[in-house]
Coordinates of C-alpha atoms in Angstrom, one line a residue:
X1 CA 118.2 85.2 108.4
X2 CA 114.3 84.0 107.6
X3 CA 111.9 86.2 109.6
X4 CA 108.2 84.6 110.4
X5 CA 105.7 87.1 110.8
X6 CA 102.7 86.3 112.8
X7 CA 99.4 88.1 113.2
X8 CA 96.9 86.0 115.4
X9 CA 93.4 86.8 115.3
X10 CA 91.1 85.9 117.6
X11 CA 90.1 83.1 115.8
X12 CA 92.8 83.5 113.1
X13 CA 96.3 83.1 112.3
X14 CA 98.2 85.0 109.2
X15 CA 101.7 84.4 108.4
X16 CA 104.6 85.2 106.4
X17 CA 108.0 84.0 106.1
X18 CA 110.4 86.5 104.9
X19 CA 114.2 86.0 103.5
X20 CA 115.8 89.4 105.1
X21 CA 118.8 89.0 102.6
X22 CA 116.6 90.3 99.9
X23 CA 113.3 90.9 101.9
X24 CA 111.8 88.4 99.3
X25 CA 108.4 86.5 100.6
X26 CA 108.8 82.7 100.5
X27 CA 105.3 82.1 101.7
X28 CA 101.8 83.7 103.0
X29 CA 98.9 81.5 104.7
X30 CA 96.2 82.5 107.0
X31 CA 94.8 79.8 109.4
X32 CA 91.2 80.9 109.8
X33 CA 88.4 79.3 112.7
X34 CA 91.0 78.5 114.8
X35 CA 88.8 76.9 117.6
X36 CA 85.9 76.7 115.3
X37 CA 84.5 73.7 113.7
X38 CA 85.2 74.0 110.3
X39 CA 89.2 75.2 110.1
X40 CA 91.0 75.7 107.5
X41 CA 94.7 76.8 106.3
X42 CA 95.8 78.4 103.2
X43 CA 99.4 78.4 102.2
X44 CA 100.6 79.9 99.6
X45 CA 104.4 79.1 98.9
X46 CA 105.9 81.6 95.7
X47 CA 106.7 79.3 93.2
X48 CA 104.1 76.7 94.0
X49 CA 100.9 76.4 94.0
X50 CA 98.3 77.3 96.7
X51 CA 97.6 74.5 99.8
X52 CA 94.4 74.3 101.4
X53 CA 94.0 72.1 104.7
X54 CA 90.9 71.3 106.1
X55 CA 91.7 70.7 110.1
X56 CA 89.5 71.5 113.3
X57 CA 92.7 72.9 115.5
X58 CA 91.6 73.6 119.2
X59 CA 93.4 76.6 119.7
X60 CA 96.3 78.8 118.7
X61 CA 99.0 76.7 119.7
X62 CA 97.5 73.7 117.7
X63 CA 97.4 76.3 114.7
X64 CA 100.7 77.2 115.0
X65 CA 101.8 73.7 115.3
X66 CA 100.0 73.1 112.0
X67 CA 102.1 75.9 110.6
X68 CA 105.3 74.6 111.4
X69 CA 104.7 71.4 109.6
X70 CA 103.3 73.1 106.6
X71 CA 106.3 75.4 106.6
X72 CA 108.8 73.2 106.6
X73 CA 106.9 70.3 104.2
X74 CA 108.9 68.7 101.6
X75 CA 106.1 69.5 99.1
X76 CA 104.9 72.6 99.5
X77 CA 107.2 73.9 102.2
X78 CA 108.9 76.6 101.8
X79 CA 112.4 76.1 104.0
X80 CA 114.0 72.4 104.9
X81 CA 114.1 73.0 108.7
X82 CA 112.9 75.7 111.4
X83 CA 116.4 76.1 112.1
X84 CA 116.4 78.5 109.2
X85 CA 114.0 80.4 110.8
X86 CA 116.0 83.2 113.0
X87 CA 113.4 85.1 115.0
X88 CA 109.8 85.5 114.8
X89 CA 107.6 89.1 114.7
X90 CA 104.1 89.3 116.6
X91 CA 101.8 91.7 115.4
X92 CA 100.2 93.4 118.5
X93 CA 97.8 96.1 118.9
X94 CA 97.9 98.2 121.8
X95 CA 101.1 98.9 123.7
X96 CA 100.0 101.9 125.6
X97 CA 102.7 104.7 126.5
X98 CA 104.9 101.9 127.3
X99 CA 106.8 101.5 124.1
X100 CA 107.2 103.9 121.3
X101 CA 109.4 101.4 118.9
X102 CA 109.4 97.6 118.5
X103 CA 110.7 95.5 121.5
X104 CA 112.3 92.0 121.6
X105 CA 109.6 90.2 124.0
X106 CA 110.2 88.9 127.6
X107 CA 108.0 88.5 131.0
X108 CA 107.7 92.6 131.5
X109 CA 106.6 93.3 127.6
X110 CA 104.0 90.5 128.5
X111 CA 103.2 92.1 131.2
X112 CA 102.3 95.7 129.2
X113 CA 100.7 93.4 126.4
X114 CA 98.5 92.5 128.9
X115 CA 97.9 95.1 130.9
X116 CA 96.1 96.9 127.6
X117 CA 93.9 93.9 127.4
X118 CA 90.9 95.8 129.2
X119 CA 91.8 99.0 126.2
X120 CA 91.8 96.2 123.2
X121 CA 90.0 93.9 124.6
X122 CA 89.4 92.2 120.8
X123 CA 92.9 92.8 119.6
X124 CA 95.2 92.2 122.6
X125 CA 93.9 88.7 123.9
X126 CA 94.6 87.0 120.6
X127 CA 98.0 88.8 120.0
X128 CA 99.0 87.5 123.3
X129 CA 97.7 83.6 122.4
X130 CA 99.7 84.0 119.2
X131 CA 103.1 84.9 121.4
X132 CA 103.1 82.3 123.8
X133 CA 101.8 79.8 121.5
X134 CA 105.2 80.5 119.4
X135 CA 107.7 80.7 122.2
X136 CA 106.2 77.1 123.1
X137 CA 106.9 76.1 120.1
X138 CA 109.9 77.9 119.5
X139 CA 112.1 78.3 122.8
X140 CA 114.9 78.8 121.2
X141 CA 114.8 82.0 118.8
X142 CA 113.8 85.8 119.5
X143 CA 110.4 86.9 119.4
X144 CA 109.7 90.9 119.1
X145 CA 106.2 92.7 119.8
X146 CA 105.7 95.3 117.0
X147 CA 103.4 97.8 117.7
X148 CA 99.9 99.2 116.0
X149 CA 100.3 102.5 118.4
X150 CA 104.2 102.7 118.9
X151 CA 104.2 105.0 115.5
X152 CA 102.0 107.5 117.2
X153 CA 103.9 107.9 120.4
X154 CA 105.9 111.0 119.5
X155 CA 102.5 113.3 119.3
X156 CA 102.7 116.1 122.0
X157 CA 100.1 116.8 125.1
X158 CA 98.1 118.6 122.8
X159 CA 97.1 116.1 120.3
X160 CA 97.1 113.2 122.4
X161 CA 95.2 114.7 125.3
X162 CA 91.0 114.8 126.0
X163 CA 89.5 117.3 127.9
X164 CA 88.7 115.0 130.8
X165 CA 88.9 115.2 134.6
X166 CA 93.1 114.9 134.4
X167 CA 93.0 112.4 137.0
X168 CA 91.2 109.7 134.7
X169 CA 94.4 110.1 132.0
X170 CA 96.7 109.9 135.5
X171 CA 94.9 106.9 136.9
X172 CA 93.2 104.6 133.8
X173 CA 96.0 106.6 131.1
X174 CA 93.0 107.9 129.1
X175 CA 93.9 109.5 125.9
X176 CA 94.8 109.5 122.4
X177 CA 96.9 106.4 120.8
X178 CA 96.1 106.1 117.5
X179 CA 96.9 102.9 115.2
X180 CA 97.5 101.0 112.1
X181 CA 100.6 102.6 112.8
X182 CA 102.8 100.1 111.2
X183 CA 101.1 101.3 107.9
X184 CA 101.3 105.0 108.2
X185 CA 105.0 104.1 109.1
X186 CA 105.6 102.1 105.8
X187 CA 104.0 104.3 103.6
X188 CA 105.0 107.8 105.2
X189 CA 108.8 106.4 104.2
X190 CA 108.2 105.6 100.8
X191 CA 106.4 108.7 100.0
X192 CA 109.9 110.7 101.3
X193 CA 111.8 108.5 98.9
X194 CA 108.7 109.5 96.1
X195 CA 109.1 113.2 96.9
X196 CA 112.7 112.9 96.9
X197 CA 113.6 114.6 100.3
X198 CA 114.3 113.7 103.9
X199 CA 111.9 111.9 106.0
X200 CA 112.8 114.6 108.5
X201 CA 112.2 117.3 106.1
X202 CA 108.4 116.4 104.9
X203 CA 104.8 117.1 105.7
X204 CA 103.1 114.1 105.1
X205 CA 99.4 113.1 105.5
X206 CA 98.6 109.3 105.6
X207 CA 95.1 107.9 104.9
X208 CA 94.8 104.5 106.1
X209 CA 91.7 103.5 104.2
X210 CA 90.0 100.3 105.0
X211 CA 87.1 98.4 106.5
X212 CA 88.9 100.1 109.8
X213 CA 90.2 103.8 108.4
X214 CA 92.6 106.2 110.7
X215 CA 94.6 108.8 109.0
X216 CA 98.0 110.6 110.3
X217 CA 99.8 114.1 110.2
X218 CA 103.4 113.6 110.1
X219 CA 106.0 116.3 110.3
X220 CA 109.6 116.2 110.7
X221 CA 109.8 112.4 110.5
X222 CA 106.8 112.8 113.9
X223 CA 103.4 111.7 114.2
X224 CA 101.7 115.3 115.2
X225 CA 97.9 113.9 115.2
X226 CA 96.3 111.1 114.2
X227 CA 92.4 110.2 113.8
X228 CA 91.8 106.9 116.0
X229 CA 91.8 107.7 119.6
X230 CA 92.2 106.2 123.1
X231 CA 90.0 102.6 121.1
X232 CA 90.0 102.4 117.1
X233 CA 86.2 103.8 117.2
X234 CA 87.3 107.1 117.2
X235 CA 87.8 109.3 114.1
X236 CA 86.6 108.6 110.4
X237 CA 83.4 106.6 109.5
X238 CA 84.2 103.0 109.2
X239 CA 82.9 99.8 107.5
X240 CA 81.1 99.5 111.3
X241 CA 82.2 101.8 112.9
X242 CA 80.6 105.0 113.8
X243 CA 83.8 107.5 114.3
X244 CA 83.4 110.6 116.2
X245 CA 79.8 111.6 117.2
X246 CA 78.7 113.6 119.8
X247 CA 79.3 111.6 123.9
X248 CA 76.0 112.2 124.9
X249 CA 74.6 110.2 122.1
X250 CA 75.8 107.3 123.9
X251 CA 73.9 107.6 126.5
X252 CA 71.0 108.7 125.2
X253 CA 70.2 105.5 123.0
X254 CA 71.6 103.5 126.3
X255 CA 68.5 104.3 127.6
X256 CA 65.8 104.6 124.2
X257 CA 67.4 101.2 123.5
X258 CA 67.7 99.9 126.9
X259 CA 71.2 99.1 126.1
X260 CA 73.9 98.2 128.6
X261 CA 77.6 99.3 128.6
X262 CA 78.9 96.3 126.4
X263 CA 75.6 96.2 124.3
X264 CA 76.4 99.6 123.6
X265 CA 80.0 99.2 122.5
X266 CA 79.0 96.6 120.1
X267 CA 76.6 98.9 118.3
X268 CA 79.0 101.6 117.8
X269 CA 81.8 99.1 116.6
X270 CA 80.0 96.9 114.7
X271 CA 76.4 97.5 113.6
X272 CA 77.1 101.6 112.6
X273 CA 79.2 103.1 110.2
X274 CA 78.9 102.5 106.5
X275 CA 76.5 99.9 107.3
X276 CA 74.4 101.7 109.8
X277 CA 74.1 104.3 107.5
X278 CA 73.6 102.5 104.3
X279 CA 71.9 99.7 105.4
X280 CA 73.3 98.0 102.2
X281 CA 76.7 96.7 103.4
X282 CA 79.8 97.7 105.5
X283 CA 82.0 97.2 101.7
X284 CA 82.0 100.1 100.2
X285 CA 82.1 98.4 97.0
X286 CA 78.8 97.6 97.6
X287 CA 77.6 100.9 98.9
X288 CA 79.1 102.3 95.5
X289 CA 77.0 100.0 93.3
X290 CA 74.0 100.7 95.5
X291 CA 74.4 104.6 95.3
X292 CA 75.5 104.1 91.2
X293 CA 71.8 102.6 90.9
X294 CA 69.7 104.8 93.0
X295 CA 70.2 104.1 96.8
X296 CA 69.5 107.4 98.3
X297 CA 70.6 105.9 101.7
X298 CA 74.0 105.2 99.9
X299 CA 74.5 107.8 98.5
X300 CA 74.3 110.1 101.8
X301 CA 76.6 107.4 103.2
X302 CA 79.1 108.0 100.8
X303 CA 78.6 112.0 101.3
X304 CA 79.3 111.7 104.8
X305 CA 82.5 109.3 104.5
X306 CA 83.6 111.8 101.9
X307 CA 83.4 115.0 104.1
X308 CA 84.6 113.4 107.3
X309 CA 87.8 112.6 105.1
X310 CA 87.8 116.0 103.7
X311 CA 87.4 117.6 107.2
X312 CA 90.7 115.8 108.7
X313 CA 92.4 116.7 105.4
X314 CA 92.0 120.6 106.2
X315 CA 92.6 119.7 109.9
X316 CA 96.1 118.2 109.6
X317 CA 96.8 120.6 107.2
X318 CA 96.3 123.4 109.0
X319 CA 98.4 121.8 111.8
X320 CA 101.2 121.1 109.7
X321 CA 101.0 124.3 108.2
X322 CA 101.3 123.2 104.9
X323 CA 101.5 120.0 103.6
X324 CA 103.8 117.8 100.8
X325 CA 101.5 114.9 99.8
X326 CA 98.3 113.0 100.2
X327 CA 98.9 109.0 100.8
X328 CA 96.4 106.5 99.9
X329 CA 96.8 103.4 101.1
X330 CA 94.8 99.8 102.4
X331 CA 92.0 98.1 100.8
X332 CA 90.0 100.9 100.0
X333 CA 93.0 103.5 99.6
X334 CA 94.6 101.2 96.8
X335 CA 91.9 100.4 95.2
X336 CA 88.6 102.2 95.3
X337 CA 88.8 105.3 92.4
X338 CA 85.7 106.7 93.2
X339 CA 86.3 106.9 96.5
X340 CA 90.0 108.8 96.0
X341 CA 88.3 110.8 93.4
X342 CA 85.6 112.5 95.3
X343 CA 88.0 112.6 98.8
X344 CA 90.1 115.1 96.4
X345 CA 87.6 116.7 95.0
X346 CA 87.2 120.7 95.5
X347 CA 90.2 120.6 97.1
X348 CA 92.3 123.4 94.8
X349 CA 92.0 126.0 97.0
X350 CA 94.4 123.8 99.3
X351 CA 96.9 123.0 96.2
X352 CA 95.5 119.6 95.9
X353 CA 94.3 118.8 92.1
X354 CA 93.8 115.3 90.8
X355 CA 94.4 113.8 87.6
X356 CA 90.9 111.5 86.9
X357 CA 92.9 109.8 84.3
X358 CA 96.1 109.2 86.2
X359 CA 93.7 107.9 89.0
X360 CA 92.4 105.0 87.3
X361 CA 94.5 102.3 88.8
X362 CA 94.2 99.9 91.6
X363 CA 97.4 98.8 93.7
X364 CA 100.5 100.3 92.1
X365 CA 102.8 102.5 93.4
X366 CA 102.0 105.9 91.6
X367 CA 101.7 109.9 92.0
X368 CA 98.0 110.6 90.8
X369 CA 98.2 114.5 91.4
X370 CA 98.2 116.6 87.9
X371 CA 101.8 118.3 86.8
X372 CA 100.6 121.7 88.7
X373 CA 99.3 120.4 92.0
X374 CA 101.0 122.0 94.8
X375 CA 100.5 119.1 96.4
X376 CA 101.7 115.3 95.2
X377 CA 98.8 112.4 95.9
X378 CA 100.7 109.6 96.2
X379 CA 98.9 106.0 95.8
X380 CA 101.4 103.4 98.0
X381 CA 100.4 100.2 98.4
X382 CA 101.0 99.3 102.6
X383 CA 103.1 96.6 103.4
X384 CA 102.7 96.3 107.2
X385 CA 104.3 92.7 107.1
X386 CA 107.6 94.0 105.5
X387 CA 107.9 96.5 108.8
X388 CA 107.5 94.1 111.0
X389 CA 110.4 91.8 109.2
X390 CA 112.6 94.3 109.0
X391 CA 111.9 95.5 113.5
X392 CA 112.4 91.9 113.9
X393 CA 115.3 91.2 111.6
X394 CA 117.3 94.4 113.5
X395 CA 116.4 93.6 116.6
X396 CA 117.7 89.8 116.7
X397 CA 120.8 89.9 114.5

């Protein structure tokens, strides 16, 4: 069976057709402005060389329909006909308490979808386009919902709770959910087979490092705690993203700024963070060059993304009671040195010890830890597109 994997954006659509016989990738593309003047695909087909179509497409469906033909060109396709394709896997965000593993969709996992549209309200709406866009144009397969949060659903009362009126979590389900939890999921696996034991048996710690960061304590094959929250602004310091702070701060520049609700949500998603803090960039390549010359404001950036990481380290650790490995992983996790350099640093007390040399690589799969660390620091490239093949592939056969 050939698996598609979708993940539509609000005005994008990535894809990936899979070959579950030897999980090889025949293609990648990403449709990007969907809806915007100015569209264009990219389809990369292994074995051939990269496609780029310039098209204004209307809306999701269109994009999709643009897909189809692309995948299935006799050029630069990469299968003859869509009967080869066997089911198709829909990235989607929030799935609330309602599903803790992936699900083959019909009306009532619509239904959920869209109930969490007022929870991920930038996340859910597109996933949703991207699903009925593909059952139009593909009646006649499986489509399954794979989850951001479902990997977090085995956390107990105690981690997933806030210490809120109880009626609000009763009423409005108000709590913890966590995500990127395909990721975590992916690499929390592979570093098992790294250390050579049971998933079942290991203490794990996950950092999902990215423009969007959220780590993950994992025990016993079980999320225990995790850093994003009841909305992806809670935890570390993003690209944008301000991360924990203290509630009343909220309110308090609602009225210095004369801000209202959705005002204020924007500045805490997207004009905070890295950026607010740096006032260079939200890359934190950038905010590395700017500190490496001088940037004062950088540089305390970087000090404060380095101890919030540091702080959830010790956390989980202490919650785990131990732990068996570090994980890096996403953009920043794979690649950025400095950045896994200084997260480790002064850690020994806690059994965690670097090798500087060992760490200077970008995207390979690779132990960085020195021969005496207690404690192994995995580097594991994510490959969130893989799990979803794989949910889909078991699910439909």
């Amino acid at each position: 069976m050939k698996v598609l994997v979708v993940n539509a954006g609000s005005s994008s659509i990535k894809y990936q057709v899979v070959d579950m016989t030897d999980e090889s990738v025949l293609a990648v593309g990403l449709v990007d402005r969907v809806g915007i003047p100015g569209t264009t695909l990219d389809h990369s087909p292994m074995g051939k060389d990269k496609v780029t179509i310039k098209k204004d497409l209307p809306d999701h469906t269109a994009g999709m329909e643009l897909v189809l033909q692309v995948l299935v060109n006799e050029e630069y396709g990469c299968i003859k006909s869509m009967d080869e394709i066997g089911a198709v896997g829909h990235r989607v965000v929030h799935g609330g308490e309602a599903f803790a593993a992936s699900v083959v969709i019909d009306d009532e996992v619509k239904r959920v979808i869209k109930d969490c549209f007022e929870i991920a309200p930038l996340h859910n709406p597109p996933n949703m386009m991207g699903i009925e866009a593909c059952q139009r144009l593909m009646p006649n397969v499986k489509h399954v919902a794979v989850f951001d949060t479902a990997f977090h659903q085995t956390m107990g009362p105690a981690n997933f709770m806030y210490a809120l009126p109880y009626d609000v979590y009763e009423k409005y389900r108000v709590r913890r959910y966590g995500f990127h939890g395909t990721s975590h999921f992916y690499v929390a696996h592979r570093a098992a087979e790294m250390l050579g034991k049971p998933y079942e048996e290991c203490k794990i710690i996950t950092l999902h490092l990215g423009n969007g960061a959220s780590m993950a304590a994992i025990k016993d094959g079980k999320v225990i705690d995790t850093s994003m929250g009841f909305t992806p602004l809670e935890g570390l310091v993003m690209g944008t993203r301000s991360g924990d702070i203290d509630p009343a701060i909220v309110f308090f520049l609602m009225d210095k700024l004369g801000m209202n609700s959705s005002e204020a949500n924007n500045y805490f998603n997207k004009k905070s963070g890295m950026l607010g803090l740096s006032g260079v960039s939200n890359d934190l390549r950038d905010i590395l060059e700017a500190a490496g010359s001088g940037n004062e404001r950088a540089k305390i950036a970087l000090d404060v993304y380095y101890n919030k990481v540091k702080g959830y380290i010790g956390n989980y650790i202490a919650k785990l009671n131990g732990v068996d490995c570090l994980v890096f992983t996403a953009g920043v996790g794979e690649n950025a040195i400095d950045i896994r350099e200084n997260v480790c640093s002064n850690l020994d007390y806690l059994g965690i010890k670097m090798d500087v040399e060992k760490n200077k690589v970008r995207g390979k799969e690779v132990d960085v830890a020195t021969a005496d660390s207690k404690v192994r620091i995995f580097l594991i490239p994510t490959n969130e597109e893989l799990v979803i093949a794989r949910d889909t592939f078991g699910l439909a056969k």
